[in-house]
Short mmCIF file of C-alpha atoms and ligand atoms in Angstrom, two decimals:
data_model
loop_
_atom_site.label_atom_id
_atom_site.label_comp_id
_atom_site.label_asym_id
_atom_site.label_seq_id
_atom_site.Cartn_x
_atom_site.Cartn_y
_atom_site.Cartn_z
CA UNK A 87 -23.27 15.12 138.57
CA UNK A 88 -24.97 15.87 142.16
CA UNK A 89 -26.70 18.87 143.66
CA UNK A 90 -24.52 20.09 146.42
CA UNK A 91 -27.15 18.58 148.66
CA UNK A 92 -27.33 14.74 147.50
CA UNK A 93 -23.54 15.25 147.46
CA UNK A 94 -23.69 16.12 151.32
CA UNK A 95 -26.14 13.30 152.06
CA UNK A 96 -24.20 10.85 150.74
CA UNK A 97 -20.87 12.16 152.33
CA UNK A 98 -22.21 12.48 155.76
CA UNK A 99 -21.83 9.40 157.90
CA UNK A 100 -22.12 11.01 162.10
CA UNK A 101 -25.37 9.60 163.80
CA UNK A 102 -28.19 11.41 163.22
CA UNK A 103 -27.63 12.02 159.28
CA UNK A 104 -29.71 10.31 156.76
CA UNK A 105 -26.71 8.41 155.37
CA UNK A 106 -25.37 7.51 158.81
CA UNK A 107 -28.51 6.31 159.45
CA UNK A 108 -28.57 3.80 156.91
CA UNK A 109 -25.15 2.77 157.83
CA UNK A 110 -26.32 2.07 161.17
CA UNK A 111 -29.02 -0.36 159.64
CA UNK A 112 -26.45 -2.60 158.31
CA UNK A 113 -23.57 -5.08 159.60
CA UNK A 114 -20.36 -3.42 159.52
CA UNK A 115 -16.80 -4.90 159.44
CA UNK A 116 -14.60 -3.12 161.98
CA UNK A 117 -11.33 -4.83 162.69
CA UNK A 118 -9.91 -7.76 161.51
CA UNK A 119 -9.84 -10.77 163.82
CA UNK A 120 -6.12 -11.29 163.87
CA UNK A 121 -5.15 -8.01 165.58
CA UNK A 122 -7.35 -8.58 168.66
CA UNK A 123 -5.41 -11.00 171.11
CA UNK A 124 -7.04 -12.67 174.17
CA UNK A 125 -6.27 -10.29 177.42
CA UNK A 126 -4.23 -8.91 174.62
CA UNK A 127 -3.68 -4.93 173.52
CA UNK A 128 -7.06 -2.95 172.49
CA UNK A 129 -7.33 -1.55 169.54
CA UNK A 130 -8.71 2.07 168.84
CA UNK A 131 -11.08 2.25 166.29
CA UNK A 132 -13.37 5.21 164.57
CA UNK A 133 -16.90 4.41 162.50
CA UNK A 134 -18.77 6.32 161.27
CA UNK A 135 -17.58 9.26 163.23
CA UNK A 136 -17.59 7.58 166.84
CA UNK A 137 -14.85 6.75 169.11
CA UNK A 138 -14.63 3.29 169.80
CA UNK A 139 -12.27 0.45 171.61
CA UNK A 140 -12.28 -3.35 170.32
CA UNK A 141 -10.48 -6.01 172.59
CA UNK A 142 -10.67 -9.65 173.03
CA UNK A 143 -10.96 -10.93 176.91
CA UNK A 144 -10.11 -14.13 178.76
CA UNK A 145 -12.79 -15.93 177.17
CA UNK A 146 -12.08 -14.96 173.92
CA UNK A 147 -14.75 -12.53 173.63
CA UNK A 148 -14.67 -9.56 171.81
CA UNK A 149 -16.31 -5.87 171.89
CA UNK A 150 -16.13 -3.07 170.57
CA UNK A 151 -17.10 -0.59 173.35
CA UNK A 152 -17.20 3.25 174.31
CA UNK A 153 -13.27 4.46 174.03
CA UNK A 154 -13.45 6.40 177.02
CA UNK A 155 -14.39 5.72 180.81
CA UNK A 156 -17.54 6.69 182.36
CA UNK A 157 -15.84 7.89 185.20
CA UNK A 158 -13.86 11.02 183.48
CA UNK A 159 -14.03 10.06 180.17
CA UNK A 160 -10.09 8.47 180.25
CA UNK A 161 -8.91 6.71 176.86
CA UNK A 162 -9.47 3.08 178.35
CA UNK A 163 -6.82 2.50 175.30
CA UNK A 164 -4.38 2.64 178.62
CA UNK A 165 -6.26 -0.17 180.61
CA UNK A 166 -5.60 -3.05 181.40
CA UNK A 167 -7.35 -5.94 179.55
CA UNK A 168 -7.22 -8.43 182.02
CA UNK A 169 -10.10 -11.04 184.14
CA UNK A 170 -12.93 -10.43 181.42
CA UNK A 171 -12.69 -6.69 180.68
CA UNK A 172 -10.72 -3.59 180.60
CA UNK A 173 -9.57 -1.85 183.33
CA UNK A 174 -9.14 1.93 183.29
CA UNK A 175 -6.06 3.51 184.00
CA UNK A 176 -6.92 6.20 185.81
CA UNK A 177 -9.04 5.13 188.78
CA UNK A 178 -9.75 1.70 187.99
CA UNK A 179 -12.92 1.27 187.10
CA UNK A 180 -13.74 -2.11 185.02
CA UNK A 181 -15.96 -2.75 182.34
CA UNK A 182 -16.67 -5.81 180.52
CA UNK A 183 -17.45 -6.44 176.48
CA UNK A 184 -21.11 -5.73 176.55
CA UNK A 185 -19.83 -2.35 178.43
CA UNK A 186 -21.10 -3.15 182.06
CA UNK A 187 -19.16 -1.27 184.39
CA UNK A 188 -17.90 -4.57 186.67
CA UNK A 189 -16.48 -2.75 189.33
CA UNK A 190 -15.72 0.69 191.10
CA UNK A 191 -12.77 0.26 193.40
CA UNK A 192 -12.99 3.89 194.32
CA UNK A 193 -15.89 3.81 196.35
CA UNK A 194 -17.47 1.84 198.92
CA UNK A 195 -18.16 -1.42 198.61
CA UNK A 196 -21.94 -0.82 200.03
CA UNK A 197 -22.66 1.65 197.11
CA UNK A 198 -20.53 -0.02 194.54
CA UNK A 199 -23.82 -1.99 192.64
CA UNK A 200 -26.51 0.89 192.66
CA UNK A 201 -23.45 3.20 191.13
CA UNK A 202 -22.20 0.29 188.26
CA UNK A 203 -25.43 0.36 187.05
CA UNK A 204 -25.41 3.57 186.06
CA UNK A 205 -22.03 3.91 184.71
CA UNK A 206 -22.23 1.49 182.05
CA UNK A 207 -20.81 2.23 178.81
CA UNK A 208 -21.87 2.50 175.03
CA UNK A 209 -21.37 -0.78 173.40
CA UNK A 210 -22.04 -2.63 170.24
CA UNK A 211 -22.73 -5.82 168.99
CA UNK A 212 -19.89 -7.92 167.68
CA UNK A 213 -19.61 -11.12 165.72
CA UNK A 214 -16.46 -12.50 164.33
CA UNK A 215 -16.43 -13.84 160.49
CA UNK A 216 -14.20 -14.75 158.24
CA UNK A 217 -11.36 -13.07 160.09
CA UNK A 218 -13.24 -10.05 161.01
CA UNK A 219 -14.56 -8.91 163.79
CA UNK A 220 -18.08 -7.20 162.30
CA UNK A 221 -20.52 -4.56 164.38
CA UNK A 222 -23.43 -3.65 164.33
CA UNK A 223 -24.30 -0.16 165.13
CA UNK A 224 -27.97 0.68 164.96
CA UNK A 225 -31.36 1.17 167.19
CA UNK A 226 -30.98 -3.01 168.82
CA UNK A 227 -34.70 -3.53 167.71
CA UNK A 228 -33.92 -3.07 163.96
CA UNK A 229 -30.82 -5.54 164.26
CA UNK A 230 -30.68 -7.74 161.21
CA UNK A 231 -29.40 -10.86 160.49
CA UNK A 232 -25.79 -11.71 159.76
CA UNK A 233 -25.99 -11.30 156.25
CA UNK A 234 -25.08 -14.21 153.89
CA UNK A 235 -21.92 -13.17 151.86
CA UNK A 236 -19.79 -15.36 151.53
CA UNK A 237 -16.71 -13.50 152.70
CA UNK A 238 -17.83 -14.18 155.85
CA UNK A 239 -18.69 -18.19 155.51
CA UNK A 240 -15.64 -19.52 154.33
CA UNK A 241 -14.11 -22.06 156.67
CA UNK A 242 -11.12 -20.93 158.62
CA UNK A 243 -8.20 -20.82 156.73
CA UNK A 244 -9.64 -20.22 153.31
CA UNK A 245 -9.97 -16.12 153.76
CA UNK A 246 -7.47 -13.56 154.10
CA UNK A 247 -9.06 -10.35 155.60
CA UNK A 248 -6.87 -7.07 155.52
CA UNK A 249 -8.15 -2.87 156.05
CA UNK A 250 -6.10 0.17 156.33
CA UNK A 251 -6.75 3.75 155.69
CA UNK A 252 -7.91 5.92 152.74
CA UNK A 253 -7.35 9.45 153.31
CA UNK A 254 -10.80 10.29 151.21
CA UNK A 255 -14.34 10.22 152.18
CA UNK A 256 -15.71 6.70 151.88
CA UNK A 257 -17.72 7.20 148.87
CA UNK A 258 -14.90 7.97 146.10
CA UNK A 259 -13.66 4.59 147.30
CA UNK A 260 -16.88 2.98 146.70
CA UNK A 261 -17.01 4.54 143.32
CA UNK A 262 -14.10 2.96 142.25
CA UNK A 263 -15.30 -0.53 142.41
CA UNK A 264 -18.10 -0.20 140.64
CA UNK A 265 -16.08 1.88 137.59
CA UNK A 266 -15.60 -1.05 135.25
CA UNK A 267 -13.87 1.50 132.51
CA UNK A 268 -10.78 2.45 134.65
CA UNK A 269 -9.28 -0.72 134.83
CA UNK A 270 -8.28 -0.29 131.18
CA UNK A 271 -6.02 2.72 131.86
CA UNK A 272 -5.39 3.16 135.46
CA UNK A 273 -4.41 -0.47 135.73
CA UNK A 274 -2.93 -0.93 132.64
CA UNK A 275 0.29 -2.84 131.94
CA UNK A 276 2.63 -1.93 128.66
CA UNK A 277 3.65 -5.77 128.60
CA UNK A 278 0.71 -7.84 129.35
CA UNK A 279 2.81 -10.73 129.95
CA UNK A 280 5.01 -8.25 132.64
CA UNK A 281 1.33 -7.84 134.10
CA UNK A 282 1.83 -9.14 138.04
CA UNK A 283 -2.05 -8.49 138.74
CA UNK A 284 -3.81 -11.63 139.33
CA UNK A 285 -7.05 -12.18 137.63
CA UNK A 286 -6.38 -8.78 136.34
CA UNK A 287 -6.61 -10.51 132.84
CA UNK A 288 -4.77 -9.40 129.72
CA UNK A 289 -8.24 -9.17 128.13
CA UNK A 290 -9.12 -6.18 129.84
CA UNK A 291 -6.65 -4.29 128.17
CA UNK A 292 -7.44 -5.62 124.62
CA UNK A 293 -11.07 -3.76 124.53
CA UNK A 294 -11.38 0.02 126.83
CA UNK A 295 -14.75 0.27 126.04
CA UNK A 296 -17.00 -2.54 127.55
CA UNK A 297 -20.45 -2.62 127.00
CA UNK A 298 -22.43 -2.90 130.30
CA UNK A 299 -25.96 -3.98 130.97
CA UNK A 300 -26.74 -3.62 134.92
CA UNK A 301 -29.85 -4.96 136.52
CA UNK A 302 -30.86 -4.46 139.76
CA UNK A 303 -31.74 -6.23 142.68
CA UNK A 304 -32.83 -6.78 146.25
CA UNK A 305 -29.52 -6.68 147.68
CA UNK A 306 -28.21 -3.99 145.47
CA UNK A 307 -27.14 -4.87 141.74
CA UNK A 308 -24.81 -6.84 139.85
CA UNK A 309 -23.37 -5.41 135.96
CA UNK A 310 -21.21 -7.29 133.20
CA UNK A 311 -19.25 -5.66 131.31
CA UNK A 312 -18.52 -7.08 128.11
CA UNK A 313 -15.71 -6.64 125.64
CA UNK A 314 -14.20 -7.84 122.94
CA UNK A 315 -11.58 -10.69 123.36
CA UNK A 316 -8.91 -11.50 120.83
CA UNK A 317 -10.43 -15.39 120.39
CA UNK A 318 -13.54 -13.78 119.25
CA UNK A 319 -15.46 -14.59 122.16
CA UNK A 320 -17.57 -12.14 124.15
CA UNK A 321 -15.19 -11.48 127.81
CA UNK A 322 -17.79 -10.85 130.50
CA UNK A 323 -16.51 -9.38 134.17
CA UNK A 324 -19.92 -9.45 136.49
CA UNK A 325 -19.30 -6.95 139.16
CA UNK A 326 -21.60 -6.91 142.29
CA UNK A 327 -22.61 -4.50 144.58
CA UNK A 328 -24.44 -4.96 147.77
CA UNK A 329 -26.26 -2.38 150.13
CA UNK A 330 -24.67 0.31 151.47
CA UNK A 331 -20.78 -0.58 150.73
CA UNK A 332 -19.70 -4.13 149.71
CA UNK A 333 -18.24 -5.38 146.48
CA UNK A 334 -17.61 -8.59 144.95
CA UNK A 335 -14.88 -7.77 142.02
CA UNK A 336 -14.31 -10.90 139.67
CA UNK A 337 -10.76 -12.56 139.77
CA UNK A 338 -10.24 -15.12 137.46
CA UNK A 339 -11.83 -16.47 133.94
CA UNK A 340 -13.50 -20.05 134.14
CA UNK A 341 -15.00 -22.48 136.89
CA UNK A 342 -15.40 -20.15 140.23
CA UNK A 343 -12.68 -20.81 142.89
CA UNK A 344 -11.83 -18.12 144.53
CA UNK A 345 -13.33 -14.59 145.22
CA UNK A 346 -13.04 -11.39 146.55
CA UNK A 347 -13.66 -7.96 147.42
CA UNK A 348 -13.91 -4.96 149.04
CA UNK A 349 -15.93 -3.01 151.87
CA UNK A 350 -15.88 0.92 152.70
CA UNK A 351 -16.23 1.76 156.26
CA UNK A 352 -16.16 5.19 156.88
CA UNK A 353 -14.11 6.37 159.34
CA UNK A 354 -15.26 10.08 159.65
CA UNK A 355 -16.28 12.19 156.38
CA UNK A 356 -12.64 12.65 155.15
CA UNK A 357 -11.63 8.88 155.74
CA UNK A 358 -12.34 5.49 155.22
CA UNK A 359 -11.17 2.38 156.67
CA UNK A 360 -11.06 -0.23 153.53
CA UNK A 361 -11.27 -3.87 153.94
CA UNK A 362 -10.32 -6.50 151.54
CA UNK A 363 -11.61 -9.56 151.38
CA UNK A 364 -10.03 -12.75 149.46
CA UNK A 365 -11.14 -16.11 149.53
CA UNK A 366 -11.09 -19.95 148.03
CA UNK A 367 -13.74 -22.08 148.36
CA UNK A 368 -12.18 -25.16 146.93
CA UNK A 369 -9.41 -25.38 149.52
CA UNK A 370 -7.14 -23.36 152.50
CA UNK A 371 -5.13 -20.00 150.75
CA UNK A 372 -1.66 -21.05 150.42
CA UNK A 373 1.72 -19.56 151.13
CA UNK A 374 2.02 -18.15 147.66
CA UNK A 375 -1.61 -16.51 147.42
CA UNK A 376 -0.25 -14.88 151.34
CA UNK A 377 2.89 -14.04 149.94
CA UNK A 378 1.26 -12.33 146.76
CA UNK A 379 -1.22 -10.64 149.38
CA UNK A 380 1.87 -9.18 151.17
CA UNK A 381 3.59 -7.69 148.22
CA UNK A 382 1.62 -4.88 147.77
CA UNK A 383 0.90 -5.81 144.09
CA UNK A 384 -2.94 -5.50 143.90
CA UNK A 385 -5.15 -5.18 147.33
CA UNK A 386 -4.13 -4.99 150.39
CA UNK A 387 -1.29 -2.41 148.97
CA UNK A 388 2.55 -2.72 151.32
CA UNK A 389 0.96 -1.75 154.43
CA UNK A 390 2.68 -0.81 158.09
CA UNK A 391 0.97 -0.95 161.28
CA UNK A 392 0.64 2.52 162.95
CA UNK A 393 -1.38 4.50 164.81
CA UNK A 394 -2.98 7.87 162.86
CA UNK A 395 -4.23 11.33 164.47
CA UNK A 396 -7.05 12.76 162.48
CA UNK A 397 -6.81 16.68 163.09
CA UNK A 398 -7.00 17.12 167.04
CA UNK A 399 -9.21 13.91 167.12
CA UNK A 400 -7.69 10.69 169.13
CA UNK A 401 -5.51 8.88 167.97
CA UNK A 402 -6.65 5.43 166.17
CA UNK A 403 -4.69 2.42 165.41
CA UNK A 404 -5.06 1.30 162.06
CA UNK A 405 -2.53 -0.10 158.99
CA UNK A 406 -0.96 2.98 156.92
CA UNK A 407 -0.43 2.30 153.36
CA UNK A 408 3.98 2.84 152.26
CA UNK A 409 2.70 4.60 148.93
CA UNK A 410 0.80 7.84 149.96
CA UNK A 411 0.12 10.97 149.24
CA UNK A 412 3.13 12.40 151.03
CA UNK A 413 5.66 10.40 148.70
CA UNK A 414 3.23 10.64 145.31
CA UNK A 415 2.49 7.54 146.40
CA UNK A 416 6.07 6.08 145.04
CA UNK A 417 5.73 7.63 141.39
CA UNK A 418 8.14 6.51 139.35
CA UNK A 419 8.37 8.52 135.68
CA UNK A 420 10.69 5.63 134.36
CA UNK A 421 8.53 3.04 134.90
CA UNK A 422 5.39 5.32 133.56
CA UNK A 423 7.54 5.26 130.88
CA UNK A 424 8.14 1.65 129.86
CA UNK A 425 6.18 -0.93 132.30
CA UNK A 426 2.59 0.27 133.49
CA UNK A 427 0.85 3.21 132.70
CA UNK A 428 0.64 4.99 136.13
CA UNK A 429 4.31 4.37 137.47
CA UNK A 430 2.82 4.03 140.21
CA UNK A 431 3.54 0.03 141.31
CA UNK A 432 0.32 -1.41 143.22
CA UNK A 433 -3.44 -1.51 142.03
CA UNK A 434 -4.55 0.14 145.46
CA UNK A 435 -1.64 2.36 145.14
CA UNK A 436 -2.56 3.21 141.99
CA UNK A 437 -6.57 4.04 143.01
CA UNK A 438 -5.67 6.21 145.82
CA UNK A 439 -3.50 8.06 144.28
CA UNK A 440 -6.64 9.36 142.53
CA UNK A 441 -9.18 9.25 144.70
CA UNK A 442 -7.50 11.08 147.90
CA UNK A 443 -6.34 14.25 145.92
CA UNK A 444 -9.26 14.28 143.31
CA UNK A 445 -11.50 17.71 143.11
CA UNK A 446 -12.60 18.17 146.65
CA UNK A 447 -15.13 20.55 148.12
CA UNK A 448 -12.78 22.80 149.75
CA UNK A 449 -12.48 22.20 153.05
CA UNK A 450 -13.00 18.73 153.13
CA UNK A 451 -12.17 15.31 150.93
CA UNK A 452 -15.45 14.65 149.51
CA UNK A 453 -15.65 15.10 146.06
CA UNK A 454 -17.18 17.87 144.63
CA UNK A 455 -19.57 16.16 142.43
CA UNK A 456 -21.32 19.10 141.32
CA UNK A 457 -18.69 20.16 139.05
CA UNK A 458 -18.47 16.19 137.32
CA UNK A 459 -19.83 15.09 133.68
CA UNK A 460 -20.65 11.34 133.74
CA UNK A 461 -20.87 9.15 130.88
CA UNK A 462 -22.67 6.17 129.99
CA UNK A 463 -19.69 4.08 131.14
CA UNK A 464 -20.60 5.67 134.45
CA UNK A 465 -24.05 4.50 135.09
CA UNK A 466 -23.43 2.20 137.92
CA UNK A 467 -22.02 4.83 139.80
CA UNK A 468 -24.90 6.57 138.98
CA UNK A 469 -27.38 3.90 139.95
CA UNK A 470 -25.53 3.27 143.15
CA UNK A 471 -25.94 6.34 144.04
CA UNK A 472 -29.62 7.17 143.23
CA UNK A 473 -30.35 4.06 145.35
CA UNK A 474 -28.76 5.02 148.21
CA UNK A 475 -29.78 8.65 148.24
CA UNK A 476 -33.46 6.89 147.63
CA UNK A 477 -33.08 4.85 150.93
CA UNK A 478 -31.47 7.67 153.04
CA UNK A 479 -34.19 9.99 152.21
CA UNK A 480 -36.89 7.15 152.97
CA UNK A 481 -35.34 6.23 156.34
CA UNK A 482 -34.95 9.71 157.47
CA UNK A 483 -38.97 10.13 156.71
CA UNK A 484 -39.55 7.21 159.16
CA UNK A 485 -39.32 4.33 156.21
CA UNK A 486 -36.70 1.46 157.43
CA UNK A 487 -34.91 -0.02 154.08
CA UNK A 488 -36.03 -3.95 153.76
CA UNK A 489 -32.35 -4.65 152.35
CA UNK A 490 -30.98 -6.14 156.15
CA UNK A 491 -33.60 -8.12 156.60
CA UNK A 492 -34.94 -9.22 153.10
CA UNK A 493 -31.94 -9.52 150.84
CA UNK A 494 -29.99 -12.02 150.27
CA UNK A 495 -26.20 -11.22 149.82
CA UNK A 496 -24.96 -14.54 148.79
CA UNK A 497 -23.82 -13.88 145.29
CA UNK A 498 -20.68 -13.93 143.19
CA UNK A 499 -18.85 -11.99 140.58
CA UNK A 500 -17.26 -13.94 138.26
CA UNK A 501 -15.13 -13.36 134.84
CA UNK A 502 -16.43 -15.68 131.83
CA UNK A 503 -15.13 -15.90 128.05
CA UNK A 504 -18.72 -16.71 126.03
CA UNK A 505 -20.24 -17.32 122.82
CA UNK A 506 -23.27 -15.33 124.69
CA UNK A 507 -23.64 -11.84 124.45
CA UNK A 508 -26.62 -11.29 126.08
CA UNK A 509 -26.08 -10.44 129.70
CA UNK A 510 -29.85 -11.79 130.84
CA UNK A 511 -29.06 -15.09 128.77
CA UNK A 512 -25.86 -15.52 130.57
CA UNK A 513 -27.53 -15.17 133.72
CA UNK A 514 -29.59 -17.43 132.94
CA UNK A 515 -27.44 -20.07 131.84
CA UNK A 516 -24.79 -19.63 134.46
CA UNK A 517 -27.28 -19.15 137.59
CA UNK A 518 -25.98 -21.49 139.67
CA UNK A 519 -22.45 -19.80 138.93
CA UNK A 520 -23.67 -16.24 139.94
CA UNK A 521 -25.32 -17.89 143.95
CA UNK A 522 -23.11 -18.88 146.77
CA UNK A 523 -24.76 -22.50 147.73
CA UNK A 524 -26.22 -23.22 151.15
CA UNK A 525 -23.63 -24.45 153.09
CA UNK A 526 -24.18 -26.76 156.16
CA UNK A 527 -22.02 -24.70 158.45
CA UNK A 528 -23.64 -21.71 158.23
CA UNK A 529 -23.85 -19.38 160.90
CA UNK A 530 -26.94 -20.00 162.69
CA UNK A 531 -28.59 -16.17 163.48
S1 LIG B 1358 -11.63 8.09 184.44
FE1 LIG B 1358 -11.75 5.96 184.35
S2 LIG B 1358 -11.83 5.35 186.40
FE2 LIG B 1358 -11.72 7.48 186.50
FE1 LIG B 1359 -9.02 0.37 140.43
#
């Protein structure tokens, strides 16, 4: 449970909040590289409650810039993206990717410098990693490092990077991946072997009440849940979570080949952009692992590109999940009744069936976490969010969070059957397992 107020503080993402703040402090991913096409379409984007435009010029370049002109404030969605920037529609003023204004046709030449360089627009850092184009969005003299994770240092070809929209605020999404306890219901199949969910493991279902030790860390914290596996060995899933929104969800049991997981970006305080994140680090994805990624099965869930207008808002362009709230999300009784225990088909479909229509503060989608009862299967929800109400609070008293610039996010989750079944002994013994290695092409800073 939540006062009303940490609730709020942890819901509210628009500049000038202590939780959009901290957002701002951190590298954000904000639209995957594969939809931005040199001199190709811009795409309309909102984080963290601003307006924004991403496009790729002639060069290849890409930013993510102010979505309307300086001029009279025209969606330069209409532009043309042509000759190294985008040119407004309605009296063609240019601008580049940093956001210079290039050129005023509208006036004369004479005057035309003096007035660009006053017209230039908002604009944000951009780097491009593992398929995503990632921003950063705070005060440019607190600018951090590109954080380690390995999401993002995967050669080309071995990461798959999708987002779409959640209809919730960002937080309930956030809260799902670090709820070790619902996989056991939510996601559970009558017919294990029927079970389509990759690295969703059988085991899970054998034992709905894992024992979890969590320990934090500099970068956030990391958890195992243990349960009980029909060979009599201990079944550990190590979960991680990294500052303010990332994490790493275990696939498979065994050696550590491929990973994945998940990031919350919130859109405004009702919605969240979520991108997931899959990778190999042994060798390029293949056609099946794409084709499995396309089904809808697990995460990304069947998606369709569309644009989406947020109350009288404009319009962004973003990937609309098939299974939503305005067809119960594909419920099928029949198949609750036989083959999974939702009837609802997808793992994401599943989740946001819950967490966009849970028990809202009226008025909004935020949860009304005043009114909750957590239990001890809850605690890294509860630790996730004392930490980041801890931070928020600090940086809004002047105190910058060290986690940008100090922690290091190169760690994995990973599923293990074990003889151990003490969590700080199988750290120990499986260090090496738990650390992403230093790679040789790393992104230099
Ligand atoms: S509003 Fe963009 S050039 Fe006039
Ligand atoms: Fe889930």
């Amino acid at each position: 449970m939540l006062t009303k107020e940490d609730n709020h503080l942890l819901a509210s993402t628009r500049a000038g909040t202590p939780m959009g703040e901290l957002f701002r402090r951190f590298w954000l991913p904000a639209v995957t590289s594969a939809e931005l096409e040199r001199d190709g379409a811009p795409v309309r984007l909102r984080i963290l409650h601003e307006d924004l435009l991403a496009f790729r010029d002639s060069n290849g370049d890409t930013g993510i810039i102010d979505a309307f002109c300086s001029h009279r404030l025209a969606p330069l969605y209409f532009g043309r993206n042509e000759e190294c920037g985008i040119r407004c529609p309605y009296h063609g003023w240019k601008f580049d990717v940093d956001g210079n204004c290039v050129d005023i046709p509208s006036i004369p030449r004479g005057n035309n410098e003096t007035a660009r360089s006053r017209v230039g627009l908002k604009s944000y850092k951009t780097r491009e990693a593992g398929g995503v184009v990632w921003v950063y969005m705070g005060p440019k003299d607190r600018q951090p490092p590109f954080p380690r994770l390995e999401i993002a240092m995967v050669p080309p070809g071995h990461s798959h990077a999708s987002r779409w929209i959640q209809r919730s605020n960002w937080l309930a999404g956030l809260e799902g991946e670090l709820d070790s306890a619902h996989i056991s219901w939510l996601h559970r199949f009558y017919a294990p072997e029927a079970n389509p969910i990759k690295g969703g493991g059988t085991e899970t279902f054998d034992d709905a009440a894992p024992d979890i030790t969590l320990r934090e860390t500099d970068y956030g914290f990391l958890y195992g849940a243990r349960r009980a596996h029909a060979s009599g060995a201990n079944y550990w899933r190590v979960t991680q979570w990294m500052v303010p929104m990332f994490s790493l969800i275990p696939r498979g049991v065994g050696e550590f080949a491929e990973g994945g997981g998940r990031a919350w970006v919130p859109i405004d305080d009702d919605n969240v952009t979520t991108f997931n994140f899959y990778y190999r680090v042994d060798r390029p994805i293949n056609e099946d692992e794409k084709s499995y990624m396309a089904s809808g099965v697990a995460f990304p869930p069947r998606l369709e590109r569309g644009i989406v207008r947020l109350g009288e808002a404009a319009p962004i362009d973003t990937y609309l999940p098939q299974a939503n709230v305005d067809n119960d999300y594909l419920l099928d009784r029949a198949l609750q009744s036989g083959y999974n225990f939702t009837g609802i088909w997808g793992a994401n479909e599943q989740d946001r069936a819950l967490q966009e229509s849970m028990g809202m503060v009226p008025g909004s989608r935020v949860v009304d976490r005043t009114r909750e009862h957590l239990v001890g299967s809850d605690e890294a929800i509860g630790r996730m969010r004392r930490r980041l109400i801890g931070m928020a609070r600090a940086l809004a008293e002047g105190n910058e969070p060290a986690e940008p610039f100090r922690a290091d996010f190169g760690v994995r989750a990973i599923g293990k059957l074990s003889d151990i079944a003490n969590f700080d002994e199988l750290r120990s013994q499986h260090i090496e397992e738990f650390t992403v290695p230093q790679r040789s092409e790393e992104p230099a800073q």
